[in-house]
Amino acid sequence: MSTKFLNQAYGISTMDSRDLYTAWSDSYDQEVHENGYVTPLRVAEALDRHVLDKNTTVLDYGCGTGLSGQALLNVGFQAVDGVDVTAAMVDLAREKGIYRNLDVFSPEDGPNIAEGTYSVIAAIGVIGAGAAPLSVFDTIMDLLPTGGYFAFSFNDHTLEDPAYEHKVLEYTQMKRAQLVFCEYGAHLPGKDMKSNVYVLVKK
Ligand SMILES: C[S@@+](CC[C@H](N)C(=O)[O-])C[C@H]1O[C@@H](n2cnc3c(N)ncnc32)[C@H](O)[C@@H]1O
């Protein structure tokens, strides 16, 4: 039986996130599948409702092994690029042939992407407990052009810390973004976990 990581994931600091996902990479798909991981589909469906031109390239930020990219393709997006900080996860994504381009970057340097390159960015299961720090939220908003879409999820563990939802409020109250979708629903039913899915439009 393979080692299980889901329970460990929510106790990590951002410092050892890459170590966790390197160790988890081989069994990640199986473990989240066994627990009914449905947030990628929920985020993809939310984006599908708002981004009508399916030829728009989507950046899957924190693409992992490609489950999120596959969900975006499944709802009709034609081109998805992926970036992540964990090489072992990206190696598995590459084998699946889902992405047009894939890149690994160091969290200290940030992604090698010029502002405005992507008008649609998804961060599915990426920001918050068990993965990337809240600062990634600002990084992604800075990458988008005005009118660009940011689709993301916060799981229950992440929502326990009010800082994450405050960040969303900060953008909407300052009129830096408009919240066009927010829905609480299933995340990992096998762990009785839910998540909020959001779509923001940058102003
Ligand atoms: C729970 S996995 C989600 C992967 C994929 N989006 C999915 O839905 O299966 C979290 C991913 O976030 C990545 N990650 C962690 N810290 C990050 C950071 N600072 N920037 C980008 N990705 C990060 C991890 O390497 C991991 O692949």
PDB file of C-alpha atoms and ligand atoms in Angstrom:
ATOM      1  CA  MET A   1       0.000   0.000   0.000  1.00  0.00           C
ATOM      2  CA  SER A   2       1.392   3.422  -0.894  1.00  0.00           C
ATOM      3  CA  THR A   3       2.110   6.082   1.735  1.00  0.00           C
ATOM      4  CA  LYS A   4      -0.793   8.464   2.309  1.00  0.00           C
ATOM      5  CA  PHE A   5      -0.113  12.181   2.319  1.00  0.00           C
ATOM      6  CA  LEU A   6      -3.467  13.968   2.458  1.00  0.00           C
ATOM      7  CA  ASN A   7      -3.552  14.165   6.247  1.00  0.00           C
ATOM      8  CA  GLN A   8       0.059  15.362   6.389  1.00  0.00           C
ATOM      9  CA  ALA A   9      -0.437  17.998   3.729  1.00  0.00           C
ATOM     10  CA  TYR A  10      -2.474  20.350   5.872  1.00  0.00           C
ATOM     11  CA  GLY A  11       0.136  20.550   8.613  1.00  0.00           C
ATOM     12  CA  ILE A  12       3.053  21.717   6.492  1.00  0.00           C
ATOM     13  CA  SER A  13       4.720  25.098   6.467  1.00  0.00           C
ATOM     14  CA  THR A  14       5.364  26.732   3.093  1.00  0.00           C
ATOM     15  CA  MET A  15       9.067  25.937   3.575  1.00  0.00           C
ATOM     16  CA  ASP A  16       8.668  22.202   3.011  1.00  0.00           C
ATOM     17  CA  SER A  17       5.884  22.271   0.428  1.00  0.00           C
ATOM     18  CA  ARG A  18       8.171  21.122  -2.378  1.00  0.00           C
ATOM     19  CA  ASP A  19       9.508  18.243  -0.275  1.00  0.00           C
ATOM     20  CA  LEU A  20       5.965  17.134   0.466  1.00  0.00           C
ATOM     21  CA  TYR A  21       4.866  17.187  -3.171  1.00  0.00           C
ATOM     22  CA  THR A  22       8.071  15.524  -4.355  1.00  0.00           C
ATOM     23  CA  ALA A  23       7.436  12.624  -1.959  1.00  0.00           C
ATOM     24  CA  TRP A  24       3.708  12.576  -2.788  1.00  0.00           C
ATOM     25  CA  SER A  25       3.996  12.853  -6.571  1.00  0.00           C
ATOM     26  CA  ASP A  26       3.836   9.127  -7.420  1.00  0.00           C
ATOM     27  CA  SER A  27       0.745   8.423  -5.320  1.00  0.00           C
ATOM     28  CA  TYR A  28      -0.973  11.847  -5.528  1.00  0.00           C
ATOM     29  CA  ASP A  29      -3.396  11.037  -8.350  1.00  0.00           C
ATOM     30  CA  GLN A  30      -4.476   7.766  -6.778  1.00  0.00           C
ATOM     31  CA  GLU A  31      -4.951   9.174  -3.281  1.00  0.00           C
ATOM     32  CA  VAL A  32      -6.973  12.229  -4.309  1.00  0.00           C
ATOM     33  CA  HIS A  33      -8.967  10.117  -6.767  1.00  0.00           C
ATOM     34  CA  GLU A  34      -9.829   7.638  -3.988  1.00  0.00           C
ATOM     35  CA  ASN A  35     -11.169  10.580  -1.998  1.00  0.00           C
ATOM     36  CA  GLY A  36     -13.263  11.915  -4.882  1.00  0.00           C
ATOM     37  CA  TYR A  37     -11.253  15.115  -5.584  1.00  0.00           C
ATOM     38  CA  VAL A  38     -13.804  17.246  -7.422  1.00  0.00           C
ATOM     39  CA  THR A  39     -12.564  20.829  -7.057  1.00  0.00           C
ATOM     40  CA  PRO A  40     -10.765  20.836 -10.458  1.00  0.00           C
ATOM     41  CA  LEU A  41     -14.043  20.091 -12.219  1.00  0.00           C
ATOM     42  CA  ARG A  42     -15.908  22.719 -10.168  1.00  0.00           C
ATOM     43  CA  VAL A  43     -13.336  25.418 -10.986  1.00  0.00           C
ATOM     44  CA  ALA A  44     -13.250  24.415 -14.656  1.00  0.00           C
ATOM     45  CA  GLU A  45     -17.050  24.541 -14.878  1.00  0.00           C
ATOM     46  CA  ALA A  46     -17.101  27.966 -13.228  1.00  0.00           C
ATOM     47  CA  LEU A  47     -14.552  29.274 -15.757  1.00  0.00           C
ATOM     48  CA  ASP A  48     -16.461  27.645 -18.598  1.00  0.00           C
ATOM     49  CA  ARG A  49     -19.509  29.796 -17.715  1.00  0.00           C
ATOM     50  CA  HIS A  50     -17.524  33.036 -17.792  1.00  0.00           C
ATOM     51  CA  VAL A  51     -14.886  32.592 -20.493  1.00  0.00           C
ATOM     52  CA  LEU A  52     -16.782  31.980 -23.694  1.00  0.00           C
ATOM     53  CA  ASP A  53     -13.804  31.865 -26.077  1.00  0.00           C
ATOM     54  CA  LYS A  54     -12.445  28.373 -25.468  1.00  0.00           C
ATOM     55  CA  ASN A  55      -9.402  29.167 -27.620  1.00  0.00           C
ATOM     56  CA  THR A  56      -8.147  31.468 -24.858  1.00  0.00           C
ATOM     57  CA  THR A  57      -5.042  29.855 -23.388  1.00  0.00           C
ATOM     58  CA  VAL A  58      -5.468  29.133 -19.683  1.00  0.00           C
ATOM     59  CA  LEU A  59      -2.497  29.181 -17.321  1.00  0.00           C
ATOM     60  CA  ASP A  60      -2.833  26.385 -14.756  1.00  0.00           C
ATOM     61  CA  TYR A  61      -0.779  27.872 -11.908  1.00  0.00           C
ATOM     62  CA  GLY A  62       0.330  25.079  -9.558  1.00  0.00           C
ATOM     63  CA  CYS A  63      -0.611  22.479 -12.150  1.00  0.00           C
ATOM     64  CA  GLY A  64       0.776  19.550 -10.171  1.00  0.00           C
ATOM     65  CA  THR A  65       0.397  16.236 -11.975  1.00  0.00           C
ATOM     66  CA  GLY A  66      -2.163  17.681 -14.386  1.00  0.00           C
ATOM     67  CA  LEU A  67      -5.519  16.846 -12.799  1.00  0.00           C
ATOM     68  CA  SER A  68      -6.503  20.521 -12.963  1.00  0.00           C
ATOM     69  CA  GLY A  69      -5.328  20.896 -16.581  1.00  0.00           C
ATOM     70  CA  GLN A  70      -7.302  17.822 -17.559  1.00  0.00           C
ATOM     71  CA  ALA A  71     -10.447  19.301 -15.987  1.00  0.00           C
ATOM     72  CA  LEU A  72      -9.945  22.516 -17.981  1.00  0.00           C
ATOM     73  CA  LEU A  73      -9.600  20.511 -21.201  1.00  0.00           C
ATOM     74  CA  ASN A  74     -12.661  18.452 -20.284  1.00  0.00           C
ATOM     75  CA  VAL A  75     -14.913  21.533 -20.223  1.00  0.00           C
ATOM     76  CA  GLY A  76     -13.667  22.611 -23.641  1.00  0.00           C
ATOM     77  CA  PHE A  77     -10.602  24.819 -23.239  1.00  0.00           C
ATOM     78  CA  GLN A  78      -8.300  24.095 -26.168  1.00  0.00           C
ATOM     79  CA  ALA A  79      -4.920  25.167 -24.790  1.00  0.00           C
ATOM     80  CA  VAL A  80      -3.624  24.992 -21.234  1.00  0.00           C
ATOM     81  CA  ASP A  81      -0.121  25.893 -20.040  1.00  0.00           C
ATOM     82  CA  GLY A  82       1.105  24.763 -16.636  1.00  0.00           C
ATOM     83  CA  VAL A  83       3.613  26.016 -14.079  1.00  0.00           C
ATOM     84  CA  ASP A  84       4.528  24.599 -10.690  1.00  0.00           C
ATOM     85  CA  VAL A  85       7.357  24.661  -8.165  1.00  0.00           C
ATOM     86  CA  THR A  86       7.667  20.856  -7.804  1.00  0.00           C
ATOM     87  CA  ALA A  87       9.574  19.212 -10.635  1.00  0.00           C
ATOM     88  CA  ALA A  88       8.431  15.692  -9.747  1.00  0.00           C
ATOM     89  CA  MET A  89       4.763  16.712 -10.085  1.00  0.00           C
ATOM     90  CA  VAL A  90       5.406  18.454 -13.405  1.00  0.00           C
ATOM     91  CA  ASP A  91       7.293  15.410 -14.750  1.00  0.00           C
ATOM     92  CA  LEU A  92       4.113  13.375 -14.302  1.00  0.00           C
ATOM     93  CA  ALA A  93       1.992  16.092 -15.905  1.00  0.00           C
ATOM     94  CA  ARG A  94       4.356  16.130 -18.883  1.00  0.00           C
ATOM     95  CA  GLU A  95       3.935  12.385 -19.419  1.00  0.00           C
ATOM     96  CA  LYS A  96       0.173  12.887 -19.791  1.00  0.00           C
ATOM     97  CA  GLY A  97       0.588  15.251 -22.730  1.00  0.00           C
ATOM     98  CA  ILE A  98      -2.113  17.586 -21.433  1.00  0.00           C
ATOM     99  CA  TYR A  99      -0.267  20.888 -21.535  1.00  0.00           C
ATOM    100  CA  ARG A 100       0.904  23.025 -24.441  1.00  0.00           C
ATOM    101  CA  ASN A 101       3.821  24.339 -22.322  1.00  0.00           C
ATOM    102  CA  LEU A 102       5.054  23.365 -18.881  1.00  0.00           C
ATOM    103  CA  ASP A 103       7.552  25.110 -16.643  1.00  0.00           C
ATOM    104  CA  VAL A 104       9.044  24.601 -13.197  1.00  0.00           C
ATOM    105  CA  PHE A 105      10.068  27.687 -11.230  1.00  0.00           C
ATOM    106  CA  SER A 106      11.492  28.410  -7.800  1.00  0.00           C
ATOM    107  CA  PRO A 107       9.091  30.088  -5.364  1.00  0.00           C
ATOM    108  CA  GLU A 108      11.859  32.527  -4.395  1.00  0.00           C
ATOM    109  CA  ASP A 109      12.205  33.830  -7.974  1.00  0.00           C
ATOM    110  CA  GLY A 110       8.570  33.527  -9.039  1.00  0.00           C
ATOM    111  CA  PRO A 111       7.345  32.297 -12.418  1.00  0.00           C
ATOM    112  CA  ASN A 112       9.083  33.404 -15.600  1.00  0.00           C
ATOM    113  CA  ILE A 113       5.953  34.931 -17.126  1.00  0.00           C
ATOM    114  CA  ALA A 114       5.505  38.476 -18.411  1.00  0.00           C
ATOM    115  CA  GLU A 115       2.515  40.419 -17.077  1.00  0.00           C
ATOM    116  CA  GLY A 116      -0.455  40.216 -19.424  1.00  0.00           C
ATOM    117  CA  THR A 117       0.627  36.990 -21.127  1.00  0.00           C
ATOM    118  CA  TYR A 118      -2.454  35.124 -19.875  1.00  0.00           C
ATOM    119  CA  SER A 119      -5.942  36.574 -19.554  1.00  0.00           C
ATOM    120  CA  VAL A 120      -7.183  33.480 -17.713  1.00  0.00           C
ATOM    121  CA  ILE A 121      -5.312  31.941 -14.783  1.00  0.00           C
ATOM    122  CA  ALA A 122      -6.485  29.076 -12.574  1.00  0.00           C
ATOM    123  CA  ALA A 123      -4.938  28.080  -9.234  1.00  0.00           C
ATOM    124  CA  ILE A 124      -6.802  24.925  -8.266  1.00  0.00           C
ATOM    125  CA  GLY A 125      -6.013  23.472  -4.843  1.00  0.00           C
ATOM    126  CA  VAL A 126      -2.910  25.651  -4.783  1.00  0.00           C
ATOM    127  CA  ILE A 127      -3.213  28.624  -2.436  1.00  0.00           C
ATOM    128  CA  GLY A 128      -3.507  27.923   1.278  1.00  0.00           C
ATOM    129  CA  ALA A 129      -3.145  25.095   3.741  1.00  0.00           C
ATOM    130  CA  GLY A 130      -1.074  22.304   2.236  1.00  0.00           C
ATOM    131  CA  ALA A 131       0.481  24.268  -0.615  1.00  0.00           C
ATOM    132  CA  ALA A 132       1.316  27.852  -1.644  1.00  0.00           C
ATOM    133  CA  PRO A 133       1.358  30.967   0.578  1.00  0.00           C
ATOM    134  CA  LEU A 134      -1.220  33.754   0.290  1.00  0.00           C
ATOM    135  CA  SER A 135       1.328  35.992  -1.453  1.00  0.00           C
ATOM    136  CA  VAL A 136       0.766  33.850  -4.568  1.00  0.00           C
ATOM    137  CA  PHE A 137      -2.677  35.441  -4.807  1.00  0.00           C
ATOM    138  CA  ASP A 138      -1.095  38.863  -5.437  1.00  0.00           C
ATOM    139  CA  THR A 139       1.470  37.342  -7.801  1.00  0.00           C
ATOM    140  CA  ILE A 140      -1.315  35.949  -9.966  1.00  0.00           C
ATOM    141  CA  MET A 141      -3.415  39.129  -9.888  1.00  0.00           C
ATOM    142  CA  ASP A 142      -0.322  41.093 -10.960  1.00  0.00           C
ATOM    143  CA  LEU A 143       0.180  38.763 -13.940  1.00  0.00           C
ATOM    144  CA  LEU A 144      -3.340  39.346 -15.286  1.00  0.00           C
ATOM    145  CA  PRO A 145      -4.305  42.176 -17.628  1.00  0.00           C
ATOM    146  CA  THR A 146      -7.345  44.340 -16.820  1.00  0.00           C
ATOM    147  CA  GLY A 147     -10.420  42.238 -17.591  1.00  0.00           C
ATOM    148  CA  GLY A 148      -8.508  39.009 -16.952  1.00  0.00           C
ATOM    149  CA  TYR A 149     -10.004  36.088 -15.025  1.00  0.00           C
ATOM    150  CA  PHE A 150      -8.613  34.418 -11.918  1.00  0.00           C
ATOM    151  CA  ALA A 151     -10.311  31.151 -10.901  1.00  0.00           C
ATOM    152  CA  PHE A 152      -9.203  29.494  -7.684  1.00  0.00           C
ATOM    153  CA  SER A 153     -10.247  27.450  -4.682  1.00  0.00           C
ATOM    154  CA  PHE A 154      -9.790  27.612  -0.929  1.00  0.00           C
ATOM    155  CA  ASN A 155     -10.371  24.366   0.952  1.00  0.00           C
ATOM    156  CA  ASP A 156     -11.898  24.091   4.442  1.00  0.00           C
ATOM    157  CA  HIS A 157      -8.509  24.161   6.171  1.00  0.00           C
ATOM    158  CA  THR A 158      -7.595  27.311   4.286  1.00  0.00           C
ATOM    159  CA  LEU A 159     -10.938  28.934   5.057  1.00  0.00           C
ATOM    160  CA  GLU A 160     -10.281  28.442   8.786  1.00  0.00           C
ATOM    161  CA  ASP A 161      -7.742  31.274   8.470  1.00  0.00           C
ATOM    162  CA  PRO A 162      -9.689  34.489   7.770  1.00  0.00           C
ATOM    163  CA  ALA A 163      -6.685  36.032   6.004  1.00  0.00           C
ATOM    164  CA  TYR A 164      -7.556  34.175   2.797  1.00  0.00           C
ATOM    165  CA  GLU A 165     -11.099  35.451   2.461  1.00  0.00           C
ATOM    166  CA  HIS A 166      -9.923  38.882   3.592  1.00  0.00           C
ATOM    167  CA  LYS A 167      -7.623  38.911   0.609  1.00  0.00           C
ATOM    168  CA  VAL A 168     -10.573  38.391  -1.744  1.00  0.00           C
ATOM    169  CA  LEU A 169     -12.519  41.134   0.059  1.00  0.00           C
ATOM    170  CA  GLU A 170      -9.523  43.447  -0.135  1.00  0.00           C
ATOM    171  CA  TYR A 171      -9.563  43.213  -3.933  1.00  0.00           C
ATOM    172  CA  THR A 172     -13.317  43.559  -4.324  1.00  0.00           C
ATOM    173  CA  GLN A 173     -13.752  46.385  -1.801  1.00  0.00           C
ATOM    174  CA  MET A 174     -10.870  48.341  -3.313  1.00  0.00           C
ATOM    175  CA  LYS A 175     -12.521  47.822  -6.717  1.00  0.00           C
ATOM    176  CA  ARG A 176      -9.413  46.074  -7.980  1.00  0.00           C
ATOM    177  CA  ALA A 177     -11.493  43.044  -8.938  1.00  0.00           C
ATOM    178  CA  GLN A 178     -15.091  41.921  -9.297  1.00  0.00           C
ATOM    179  CA  LEU A 179     -16.227  38.615  -7.838  1.00  0.00           C
ATOM    180  CA  VAL A 180     -18.345  36.956 -10.528  1.00  0.00           C
ATOM    181  CA  PHE A 181     -18.581  33.489  -8.985  1.00  0.00           C
ATOM    182  CA  CYS A 182     -18.313  32.053  -5.474  1.00  0.00           C
ATOM    183  CA  GLU A 183     -19.684  28.683  -4.464  1.00  0.00           C
ATOM    184  CA  TYR A 184     -19.090  26.378  -1.515  1.00  0.00           C
ATOM    185  CA  GLY A 185     -19.202  22.706  -2.436  1.00  0.00           C
ATOM    186  CA  ALA A 186     -17.492  19.329  -2.482  1.00  0.00           C
ATOM    187  CA  HIS A 187     -13.692  19.128  -2.428  1.00  0.00           C
ATOM    188  CA  LEU A 188     -12.561  15.722  -1.119  1.00  0.00           C
ATOM    189  CA  PRO A 189     -15.785  13.924  -0.160  1.00  0.00           C
ATOM    190  CA  GLY A 190     -13.766  10.943   1.112  1.00  0.00           C
ATOM    191  CA  LYS A 191     -12.242  13.240   3.745  1.00  0.00           C
ATOM    192  CA  ASP A 192     -15.503  15.103   4.270  1.00  0.00           C
ATOM    193  CA  MET A 193     -13.811  18.266   3.030  1.00  0.00           C
ATOM    194  CA  LYS A 194     -15.335  21.075   1.041  1.00  0.00           C
ATOM    195  CA  SER A 195     -13.983  24.121  -0.734  1.00  0.00           C
ATOM    196  CA  ASN A 196     -14.997  27.516  -1.968  1.00  0.00           C
ATOM    197  CA  VAL A 197     -14.537  28.091  -5.692  1.00  0.00           C
ATOM    198  CA  TYR A 198     -14.154  31.695  -6.858  1.00  0.00           C
ATOM    199  CA  VAL A 199     -13.858  33.549 -10.150  1.00  0.00           C
ATOM    200  CA  LEU A 200     -12.540  37.112 -10.029  1.00  0.00           C
ATOM    201  CA  VAL A 201     -12.294  39.567 -12.905  1.00  0.00           C
ATOM    202  CA  LYS A 202      -9.440  42.064 -12.586  1.00  0.00           C
ATOM    203  CA  LYS A 203     -10.452  45.733 -12.854  1.00  0.00           C
TER     204      LYS A 203
HETATM  205  C1  LIG B   1      -2.764  20.073  -3.986  1.00  0.00           C
HETATM  206  S1  LIG B   1      -1.651  20.251  -5.340  1.00  0.00           S
HETATM  207  C2  LIG B   1      -2.779  20.784  -6.629  1.00  0.00           C
HETATM  208  C3  LIG B   1      -2.250  20.421  -7.989  1.00  0.00           C
HETATM  209  C4  LIG B   1      -3.283  20.566  -9.106  1.00  0.00           C
HETATM  210  N1  LIG B   1      -3.635  21.948  -9.324  1.00  0.00           N
HETATM  211  C5  LIG B   1      -4.501  19.724  -8.807  1.00  0.00           C
HETATM  212  O1  LIG B   1      -5.611  20.290  -8.724  1.00  0.00           O
HETATM  213  O2  LIG B   1      -4.335  18.502  -8.683  1.00  0.00           O
HETATM  214  C6  LIG B   1      -0.801  21.755  -4.942  1.00  0.00           C
HETATM  215  C7  LIG B   1       0.281  22.125  -5.950  1.00  0.00           C
HETATM  216  O3  LIG B   1       0.739  23.448  -5.624  1.00  0.00           O
HETATM  217  C8  LIG B   1       2.117  23.480  -5.902  1.00  0.00           C
HETATM  218  N2  LIG B   1       2.716  24.608  -5.179  1.00  0.00           N
HETATM  219  C9  LIG B   1       3.120  24.674  -3.896  1.00  0.00           C
HETATM  220  N3  LIG B   1       3.633  25.892  -3.634  1.00  0.00           N
HETATM  221  C10 LIG B   1       3.532  26.609  -4.793  1.00  0.00           C
HETATM  222  C11 LIG B   1       3.907  27.938  -5.164  1.00  0.00           C
HETATM  223  N4  LIG B   1       4.473  28.775  -4.294  1.00  0.00           N
HETATM  224  N5  LIG B   1       3.663  28.328  -6.435  1.00  0.00           N
HETATM  225  C12 LIG B   1       3.078  27.479  -7.323  1.00  0.00           C
HETATM  226  N6  LIG B   1       2.713  26.216  -7.023  1.00  0.00           N
HETATM  227  C13 LIG B   1       2.944  25.784  -5.769  1.00  0.00           C
HETATM  228  C14 LIG B   1       2.618  22.125  -5.448  1.00  0.00           C
HETATM  229  O4  LIG B   1       3.867  21.817  -6.016  1.00  0.00           O
HETATM  230  C15 LIG B   1       1.493  21.217  -5.936  1.00  0.00           C
HETATM  231  O5  LIG B   1       1.748  20.711  -7.222  1.00  0.00           O
END
